[in-house]
PDB file of C-alpha atoms in Angstrom:
ATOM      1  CA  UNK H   7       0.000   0.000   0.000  1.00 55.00           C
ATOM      2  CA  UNK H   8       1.728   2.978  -1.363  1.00 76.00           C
ATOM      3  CA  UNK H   9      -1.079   5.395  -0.270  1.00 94.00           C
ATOM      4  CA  UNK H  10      -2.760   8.176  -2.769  1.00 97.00           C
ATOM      5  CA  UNK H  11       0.560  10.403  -4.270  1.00 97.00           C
ATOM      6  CA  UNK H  12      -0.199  13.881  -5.660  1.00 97.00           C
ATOM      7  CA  UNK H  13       1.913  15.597  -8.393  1.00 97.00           C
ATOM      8  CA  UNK H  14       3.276  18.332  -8.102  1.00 97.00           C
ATOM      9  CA  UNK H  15       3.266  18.615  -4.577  1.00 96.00           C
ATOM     10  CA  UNK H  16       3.931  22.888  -4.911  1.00 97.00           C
ATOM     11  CA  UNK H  17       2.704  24.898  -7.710  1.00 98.00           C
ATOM     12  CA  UNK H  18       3.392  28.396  -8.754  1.00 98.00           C
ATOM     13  CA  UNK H  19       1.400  30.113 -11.481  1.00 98.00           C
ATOM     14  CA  UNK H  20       0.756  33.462 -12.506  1.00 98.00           C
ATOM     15  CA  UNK H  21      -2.704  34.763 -12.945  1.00 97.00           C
ATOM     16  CA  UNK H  22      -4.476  33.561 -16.173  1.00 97.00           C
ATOM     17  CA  UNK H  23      -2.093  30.709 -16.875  1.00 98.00           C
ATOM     18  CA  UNK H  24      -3.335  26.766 -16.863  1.00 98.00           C
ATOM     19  CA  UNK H  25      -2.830  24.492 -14.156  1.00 98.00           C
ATOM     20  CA  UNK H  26      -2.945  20.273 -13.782  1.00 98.00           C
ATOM     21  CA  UNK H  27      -2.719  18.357 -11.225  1.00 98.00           C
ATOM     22  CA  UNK H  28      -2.404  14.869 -11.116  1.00 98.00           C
ATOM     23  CA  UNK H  29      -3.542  11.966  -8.427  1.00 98.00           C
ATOM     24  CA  UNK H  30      -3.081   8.641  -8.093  1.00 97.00           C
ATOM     25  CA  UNK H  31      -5.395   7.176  -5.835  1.00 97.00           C
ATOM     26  CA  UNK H  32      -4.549   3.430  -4.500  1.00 96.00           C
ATOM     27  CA  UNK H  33      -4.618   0.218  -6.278  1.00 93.00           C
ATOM     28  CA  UNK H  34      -8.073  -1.228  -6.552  1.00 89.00           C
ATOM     29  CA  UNK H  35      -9.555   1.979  -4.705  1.00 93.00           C
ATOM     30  CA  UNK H  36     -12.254   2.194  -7.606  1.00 92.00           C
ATOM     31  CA  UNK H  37     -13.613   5.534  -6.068  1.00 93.00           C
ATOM     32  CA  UNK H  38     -11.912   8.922  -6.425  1.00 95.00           C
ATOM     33  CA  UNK H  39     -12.252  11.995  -4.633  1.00 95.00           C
ATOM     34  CA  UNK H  40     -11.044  15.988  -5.288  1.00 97.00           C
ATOM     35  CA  UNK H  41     -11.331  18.400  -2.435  1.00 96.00           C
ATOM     36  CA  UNK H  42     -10.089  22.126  -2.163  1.00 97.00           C
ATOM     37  CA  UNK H  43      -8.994  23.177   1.082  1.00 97.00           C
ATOM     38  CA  UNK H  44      -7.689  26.958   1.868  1.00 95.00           C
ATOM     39  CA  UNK H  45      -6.400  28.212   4.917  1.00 92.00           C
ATOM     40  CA  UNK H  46      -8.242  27.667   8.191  1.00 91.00           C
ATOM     41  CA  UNK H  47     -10.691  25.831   6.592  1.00 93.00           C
ATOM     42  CA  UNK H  48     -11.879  22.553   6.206  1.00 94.00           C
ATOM     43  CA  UNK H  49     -11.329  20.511   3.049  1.00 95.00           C
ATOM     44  CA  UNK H  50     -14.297  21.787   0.214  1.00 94.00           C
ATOM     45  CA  UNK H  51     -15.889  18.400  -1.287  1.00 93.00           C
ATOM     46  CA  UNK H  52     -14.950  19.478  -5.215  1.00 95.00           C
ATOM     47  CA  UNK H  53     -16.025  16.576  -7.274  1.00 94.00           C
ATOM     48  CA  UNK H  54     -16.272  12.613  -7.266  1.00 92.00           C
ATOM     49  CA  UNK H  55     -15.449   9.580  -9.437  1.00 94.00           C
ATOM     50  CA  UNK H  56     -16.669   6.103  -9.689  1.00 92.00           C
ATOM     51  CA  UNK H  57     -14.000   4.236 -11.493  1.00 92.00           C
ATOM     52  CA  UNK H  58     -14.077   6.495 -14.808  1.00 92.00           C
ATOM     53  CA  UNK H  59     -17.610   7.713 -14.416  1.00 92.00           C
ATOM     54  CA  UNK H  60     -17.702  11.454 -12.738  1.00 92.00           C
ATOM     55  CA  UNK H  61     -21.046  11.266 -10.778  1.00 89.00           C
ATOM     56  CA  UNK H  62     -21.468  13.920  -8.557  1.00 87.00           C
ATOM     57  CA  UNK H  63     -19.527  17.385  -8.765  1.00 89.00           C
ATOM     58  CA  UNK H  64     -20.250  20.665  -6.596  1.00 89.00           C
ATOM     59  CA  UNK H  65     -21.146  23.909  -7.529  1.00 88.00           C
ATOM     60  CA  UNK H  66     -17.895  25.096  -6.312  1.00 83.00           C
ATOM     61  CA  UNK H  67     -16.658  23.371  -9.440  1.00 86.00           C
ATOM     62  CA  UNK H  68     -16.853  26.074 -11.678  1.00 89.00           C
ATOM     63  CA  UNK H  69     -16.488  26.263 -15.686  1.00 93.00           C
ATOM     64  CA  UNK H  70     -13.015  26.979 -15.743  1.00 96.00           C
ATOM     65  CA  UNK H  71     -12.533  23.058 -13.580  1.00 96.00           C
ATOM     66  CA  UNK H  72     -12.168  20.102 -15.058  1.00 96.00           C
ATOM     67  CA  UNK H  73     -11.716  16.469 -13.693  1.00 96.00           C
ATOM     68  CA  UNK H  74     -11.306  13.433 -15.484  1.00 96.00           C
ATOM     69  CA  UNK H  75     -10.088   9.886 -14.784  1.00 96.00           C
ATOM     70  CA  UNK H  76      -9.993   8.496 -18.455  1.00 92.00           C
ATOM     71  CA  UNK H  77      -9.210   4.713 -17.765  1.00 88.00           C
ATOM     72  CA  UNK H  78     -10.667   4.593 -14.425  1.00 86.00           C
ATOM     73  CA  UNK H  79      -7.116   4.855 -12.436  1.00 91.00           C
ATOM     74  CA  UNK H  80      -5.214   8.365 -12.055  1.00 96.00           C
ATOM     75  CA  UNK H  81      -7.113  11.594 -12.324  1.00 98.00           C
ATOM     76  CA  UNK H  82      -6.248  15.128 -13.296  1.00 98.00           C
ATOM     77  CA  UNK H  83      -7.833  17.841 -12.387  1.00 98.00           C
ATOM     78  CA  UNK H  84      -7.272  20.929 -14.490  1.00 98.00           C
ATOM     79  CA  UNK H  85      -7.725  25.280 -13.700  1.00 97.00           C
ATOM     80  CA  UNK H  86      -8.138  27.196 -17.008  1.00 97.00           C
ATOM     81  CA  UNK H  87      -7.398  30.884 -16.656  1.00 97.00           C
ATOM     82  CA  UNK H  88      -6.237  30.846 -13.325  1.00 97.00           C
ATOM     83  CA  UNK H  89      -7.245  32.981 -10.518  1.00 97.00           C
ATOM     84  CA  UNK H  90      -5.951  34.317  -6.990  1.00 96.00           C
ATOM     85  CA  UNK H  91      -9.225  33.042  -5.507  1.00 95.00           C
ATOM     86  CA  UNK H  92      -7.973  29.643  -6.569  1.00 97.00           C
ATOM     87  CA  UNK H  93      -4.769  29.386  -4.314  1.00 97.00           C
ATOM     88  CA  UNK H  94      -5.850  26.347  -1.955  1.00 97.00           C
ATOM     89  CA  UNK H  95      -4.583  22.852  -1.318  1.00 97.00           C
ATOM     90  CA  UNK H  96      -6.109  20.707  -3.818  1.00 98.00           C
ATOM     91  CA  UNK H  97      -6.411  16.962  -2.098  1.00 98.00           C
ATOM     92  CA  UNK H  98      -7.403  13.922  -3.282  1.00 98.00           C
ATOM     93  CA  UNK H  99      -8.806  10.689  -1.565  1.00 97.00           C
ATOM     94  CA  UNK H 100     -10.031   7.569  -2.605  1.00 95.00           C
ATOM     95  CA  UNK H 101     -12.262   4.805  -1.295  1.00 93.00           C
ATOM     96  CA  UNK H 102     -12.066   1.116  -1.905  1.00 91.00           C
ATOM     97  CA  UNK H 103     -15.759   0.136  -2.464  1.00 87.00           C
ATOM     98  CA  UNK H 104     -17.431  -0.978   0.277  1.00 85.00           C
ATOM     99  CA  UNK H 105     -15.623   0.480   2.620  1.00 87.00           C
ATOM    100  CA  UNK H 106     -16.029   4.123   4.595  1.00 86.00           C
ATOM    101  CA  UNK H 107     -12.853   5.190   5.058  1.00 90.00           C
ATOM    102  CA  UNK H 108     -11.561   7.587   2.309  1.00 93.00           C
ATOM    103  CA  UNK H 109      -7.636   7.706   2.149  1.00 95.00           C
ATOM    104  CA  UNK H 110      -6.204  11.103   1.547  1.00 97.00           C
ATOM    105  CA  UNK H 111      -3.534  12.179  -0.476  1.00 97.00           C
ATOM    106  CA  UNK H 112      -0.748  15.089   0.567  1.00 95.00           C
ATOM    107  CA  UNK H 113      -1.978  17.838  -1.634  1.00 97.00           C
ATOM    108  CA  UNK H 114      -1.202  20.241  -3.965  1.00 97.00           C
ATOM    109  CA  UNK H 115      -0.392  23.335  -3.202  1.00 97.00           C
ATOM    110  CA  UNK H 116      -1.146  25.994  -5.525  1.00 98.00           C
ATOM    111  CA  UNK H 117      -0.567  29.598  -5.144  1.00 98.00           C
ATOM    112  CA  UNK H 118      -1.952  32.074  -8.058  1.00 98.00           C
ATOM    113  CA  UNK H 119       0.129  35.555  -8.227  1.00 96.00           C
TER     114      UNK H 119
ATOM    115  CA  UNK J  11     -26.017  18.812   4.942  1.00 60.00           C
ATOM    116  CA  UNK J  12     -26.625  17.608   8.102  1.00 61.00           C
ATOM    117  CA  UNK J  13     -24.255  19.990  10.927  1.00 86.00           C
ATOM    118  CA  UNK J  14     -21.788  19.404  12.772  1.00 93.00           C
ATOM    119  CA  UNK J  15     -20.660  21.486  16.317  1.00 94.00           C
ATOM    120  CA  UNK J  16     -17.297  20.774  17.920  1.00 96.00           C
ATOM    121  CA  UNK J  17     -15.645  23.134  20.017  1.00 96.00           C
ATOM    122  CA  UNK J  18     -12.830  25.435  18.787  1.00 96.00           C
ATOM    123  CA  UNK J  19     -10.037  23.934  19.988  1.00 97.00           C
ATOM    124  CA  UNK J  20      -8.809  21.510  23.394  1.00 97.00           C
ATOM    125  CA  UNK J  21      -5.794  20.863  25.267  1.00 97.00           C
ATOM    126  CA  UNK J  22      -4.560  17.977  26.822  1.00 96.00           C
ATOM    127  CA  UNK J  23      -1.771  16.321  28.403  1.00 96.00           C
ATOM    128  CA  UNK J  24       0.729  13.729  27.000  1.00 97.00           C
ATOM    129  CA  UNK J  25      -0.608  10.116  28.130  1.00 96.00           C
ATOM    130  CA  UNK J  26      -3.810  11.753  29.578  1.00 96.00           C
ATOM    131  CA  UNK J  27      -7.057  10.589  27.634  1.00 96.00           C
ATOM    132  CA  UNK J  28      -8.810  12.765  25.973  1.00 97.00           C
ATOM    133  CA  UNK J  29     -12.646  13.312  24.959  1.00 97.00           C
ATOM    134  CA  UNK J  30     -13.379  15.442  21.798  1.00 98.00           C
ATOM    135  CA  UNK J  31     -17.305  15.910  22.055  1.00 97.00           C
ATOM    136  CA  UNK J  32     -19.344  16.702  18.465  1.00 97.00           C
ATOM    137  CA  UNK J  33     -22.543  17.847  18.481  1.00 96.00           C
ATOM    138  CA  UNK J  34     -24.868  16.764  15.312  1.00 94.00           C
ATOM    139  CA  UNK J  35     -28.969  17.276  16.955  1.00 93.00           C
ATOM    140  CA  UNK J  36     -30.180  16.852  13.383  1.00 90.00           C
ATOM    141  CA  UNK J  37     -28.832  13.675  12.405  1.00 91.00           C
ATOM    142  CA  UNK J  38     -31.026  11.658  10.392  1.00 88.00           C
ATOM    143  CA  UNK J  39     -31.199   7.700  10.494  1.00 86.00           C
ATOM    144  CA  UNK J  40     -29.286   7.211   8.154  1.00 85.00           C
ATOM    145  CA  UNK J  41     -26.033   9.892   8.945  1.00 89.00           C
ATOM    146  CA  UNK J  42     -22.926   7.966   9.916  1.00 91.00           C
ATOM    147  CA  UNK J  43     -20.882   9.638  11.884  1.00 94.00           C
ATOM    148  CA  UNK J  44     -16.921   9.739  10.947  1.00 95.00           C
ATOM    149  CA  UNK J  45     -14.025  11.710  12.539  1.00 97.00           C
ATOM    150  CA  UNK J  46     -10.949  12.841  10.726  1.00 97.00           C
ATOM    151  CA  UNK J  47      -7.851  14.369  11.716  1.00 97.00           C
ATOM    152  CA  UNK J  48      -5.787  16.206   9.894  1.00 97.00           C
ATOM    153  CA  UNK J  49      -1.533  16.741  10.997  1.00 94.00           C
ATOM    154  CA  UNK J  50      -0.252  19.906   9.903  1.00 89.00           C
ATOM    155  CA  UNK J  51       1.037  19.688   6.696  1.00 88.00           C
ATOM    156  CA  UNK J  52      -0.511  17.039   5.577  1.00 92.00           C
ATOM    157  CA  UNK J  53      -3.785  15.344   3.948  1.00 95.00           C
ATOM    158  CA  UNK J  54      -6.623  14.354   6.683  1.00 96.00           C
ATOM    159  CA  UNK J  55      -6.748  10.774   8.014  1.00 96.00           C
ATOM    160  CA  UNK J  56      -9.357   9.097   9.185  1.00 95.00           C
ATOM    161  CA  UNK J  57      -9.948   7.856  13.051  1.00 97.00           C
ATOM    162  CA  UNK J  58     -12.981   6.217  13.030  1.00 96.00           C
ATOM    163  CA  UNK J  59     -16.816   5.734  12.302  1.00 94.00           C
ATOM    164  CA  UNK J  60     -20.109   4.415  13.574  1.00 94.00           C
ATOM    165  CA  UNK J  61     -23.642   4.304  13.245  1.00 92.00           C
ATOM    166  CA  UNK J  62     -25.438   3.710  16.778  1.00 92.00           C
ATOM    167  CA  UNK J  63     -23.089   1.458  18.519  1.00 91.00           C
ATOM    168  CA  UNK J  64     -19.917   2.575  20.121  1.00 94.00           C
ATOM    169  CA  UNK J  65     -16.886   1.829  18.379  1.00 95.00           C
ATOM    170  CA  UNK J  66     -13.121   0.910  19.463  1.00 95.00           C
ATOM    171  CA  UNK J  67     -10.169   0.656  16.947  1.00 93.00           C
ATOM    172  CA  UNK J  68      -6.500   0.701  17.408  1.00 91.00           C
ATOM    173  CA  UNK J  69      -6.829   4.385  16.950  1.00 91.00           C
ATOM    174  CA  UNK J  70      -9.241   5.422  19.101  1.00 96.00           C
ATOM    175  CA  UNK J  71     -12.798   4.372  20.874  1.00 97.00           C
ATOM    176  CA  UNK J  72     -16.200   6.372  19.539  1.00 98.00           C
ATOM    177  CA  UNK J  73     -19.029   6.951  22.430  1.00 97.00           C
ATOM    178  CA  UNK J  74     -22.319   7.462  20.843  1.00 97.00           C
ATOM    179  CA  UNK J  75     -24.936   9.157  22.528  1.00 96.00           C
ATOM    180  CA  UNK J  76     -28.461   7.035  22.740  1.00 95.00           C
ATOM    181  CA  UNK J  77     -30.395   9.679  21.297  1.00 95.00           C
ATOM    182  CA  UNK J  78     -27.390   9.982  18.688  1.00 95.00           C
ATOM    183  CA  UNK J  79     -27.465  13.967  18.781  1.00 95.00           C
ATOM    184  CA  UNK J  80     -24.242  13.529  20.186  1.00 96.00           C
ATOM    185  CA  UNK J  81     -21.098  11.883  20.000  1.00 97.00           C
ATOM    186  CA  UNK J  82     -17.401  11.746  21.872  1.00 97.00           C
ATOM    187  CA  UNK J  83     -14.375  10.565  19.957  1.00 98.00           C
ATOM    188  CA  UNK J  84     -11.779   8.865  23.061  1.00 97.00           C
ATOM    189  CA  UNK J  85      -8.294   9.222  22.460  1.00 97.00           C
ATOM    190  CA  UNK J  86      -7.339   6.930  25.333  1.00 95.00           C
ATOM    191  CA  UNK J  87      -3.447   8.038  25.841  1.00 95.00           C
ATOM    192  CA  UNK J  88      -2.499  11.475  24.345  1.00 96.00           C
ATOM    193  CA  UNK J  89       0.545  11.619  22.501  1.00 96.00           C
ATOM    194  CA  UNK J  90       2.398  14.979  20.813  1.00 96.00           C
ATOM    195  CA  UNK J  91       1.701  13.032  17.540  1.00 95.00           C
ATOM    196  CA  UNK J  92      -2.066  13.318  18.096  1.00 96.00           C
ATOM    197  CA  UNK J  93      -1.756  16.985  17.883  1.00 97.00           C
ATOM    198  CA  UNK J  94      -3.802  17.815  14.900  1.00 97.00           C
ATOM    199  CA  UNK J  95      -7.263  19.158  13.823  1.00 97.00           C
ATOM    200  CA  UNK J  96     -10.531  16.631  14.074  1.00 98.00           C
ATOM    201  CA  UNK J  97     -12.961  17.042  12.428  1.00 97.00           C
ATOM    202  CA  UNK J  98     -16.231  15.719  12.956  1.00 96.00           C
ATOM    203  CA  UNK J  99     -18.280  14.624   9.859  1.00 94.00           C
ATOM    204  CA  UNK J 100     -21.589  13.420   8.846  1.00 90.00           C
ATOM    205  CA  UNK J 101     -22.225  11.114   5.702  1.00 86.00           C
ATOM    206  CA  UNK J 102     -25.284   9.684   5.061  1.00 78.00           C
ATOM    207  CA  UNK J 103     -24.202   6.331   2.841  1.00 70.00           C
ATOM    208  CA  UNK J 104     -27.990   5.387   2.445  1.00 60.00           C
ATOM    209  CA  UNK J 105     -30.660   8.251   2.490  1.00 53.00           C
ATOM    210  CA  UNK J 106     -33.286   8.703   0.224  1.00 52.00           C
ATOM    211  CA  UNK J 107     -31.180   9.303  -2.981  1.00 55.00           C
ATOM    212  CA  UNK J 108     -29.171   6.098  -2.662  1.00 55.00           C
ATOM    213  CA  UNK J 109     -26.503   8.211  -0.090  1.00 61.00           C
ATOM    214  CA  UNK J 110     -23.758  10.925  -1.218  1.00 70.00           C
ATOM    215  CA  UNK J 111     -20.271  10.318  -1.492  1.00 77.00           C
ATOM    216  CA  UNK J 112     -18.780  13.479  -0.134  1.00 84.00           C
ATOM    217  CA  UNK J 113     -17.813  13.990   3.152  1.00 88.00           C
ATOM    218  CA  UNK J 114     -18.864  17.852   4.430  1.00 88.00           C
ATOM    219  CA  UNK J 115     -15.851  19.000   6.365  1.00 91.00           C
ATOM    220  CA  UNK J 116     -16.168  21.951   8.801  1.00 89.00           C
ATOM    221  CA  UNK J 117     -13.768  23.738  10.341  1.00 90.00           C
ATOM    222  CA  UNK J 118     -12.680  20.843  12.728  1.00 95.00           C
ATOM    223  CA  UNK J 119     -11.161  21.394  16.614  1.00 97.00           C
ATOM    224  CA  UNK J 120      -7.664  21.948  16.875  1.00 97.00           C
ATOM    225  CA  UNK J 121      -6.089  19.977  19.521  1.00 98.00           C
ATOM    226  CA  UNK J 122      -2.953  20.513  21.530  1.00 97.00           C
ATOM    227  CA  UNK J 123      -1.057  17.923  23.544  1.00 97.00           C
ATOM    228  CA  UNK J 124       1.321  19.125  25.994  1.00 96.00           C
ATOM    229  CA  UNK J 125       4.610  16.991  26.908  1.00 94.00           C
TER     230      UNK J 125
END
């Protein structure tokens, strides 16, 4: 059990610019998670896979976010046009169906300037 | 989303137990109730859950309340590594619309063990 690994770990980006994030959730976990988290705060439920499927996503998840998980094993999770108000820890869990504990990743850091 | 209430923040002593109460009054039926903690620096982790029925794992024990508007995660020997936010957490895995996935974090209790 490796656990869930997040890449990169720190990002940097200027206003406006793209952004993706990557997550690979544990073997077998067939259920994938994307939180945002900022400072003080608790994680922010973003958006939710089953294997490849994305079934559920927030309203927090705005036009300029996009998940996928094409073959049902990493995700990426990518910020078009990037904004200060994005700067948060982007985390990722996954879940191992039927079971109720989600396994979190370390995070992503990103800061927009 | 059914709410959670947990006080701000605790301290405790190293080796001491420790009770971290969480409120939840309008819990329905069907709301398990899960704590996480989260270390600084790093992604949350998660302690334990339970329905009605207290729970004990290697981690910690879970008291719920009869009434289940209430709930007390037991750490039962403080260490400095259990310094960390916990977060108290509702998910209702059967409900009318087949359950939700997410997990509704809020802003957790910070707690600080002293050596």
């Amino acid at each position: 059990d490796t656990g869930v690994s997040q890449d990169p770990r720190h990002k940097i980006t200027k206003r406006g610019q793209n952004v993706t994030f990557r997550c690979d959730p544990i073997s077998e976990h067939n259920r994938l998670y994307w939180y945002r988290q900022t400072l003080g705060q608790g994680p922010e439920f973003l958006t939710y896979f089953q294997n490849e499927a994305q079934l559920e996503k927030s309203r927090l998840l705005s036009d300029r976010f996009s998940a996928e998980r094409p073959k049902g094993s990493f995700s990426t999770l990518e910020i078009q046009r990037t904004e200060q108000g994005d700067s948060a820890m982007y985390l990722c869990a996954s879940r191992r169906q039927g079971y109720n504990e989600q396994f979190f990743g370390p995070g992503t850091r990103l800061t927009v300037l | 989303d059914a709410k959670t209430t947990q006080p701000n923040s605790m301290e405790s002593n190293e080796e001491e137990p420790v009770h971290l109460p969480c409120n939840h009054s309008t819990i329905s039926g069907t709301d398990y109730i899960h704590w996480y903690r989260q270390l600084p620096s790093q992604g949350p982790e998660y302690v334990i859950h339970g329905l009605t029925s207290n729970v004990n794992n290697r981690m910690a024990s879970l008291a719920i309340a009869e009434d289940r508007k209430s709930s007390t995660l037991i750490l039962h020997r403080a260490t400095l590594r259990d310094a960390a936010v916990y977060y108290c957490i509702l998910r209702d895995v059967i409900g009318t619309q087949g359950g939700s996935e997410k997990l509704v974090f809020g802003k957790g209790m910070k707690l600080t063990v002293n050596p």
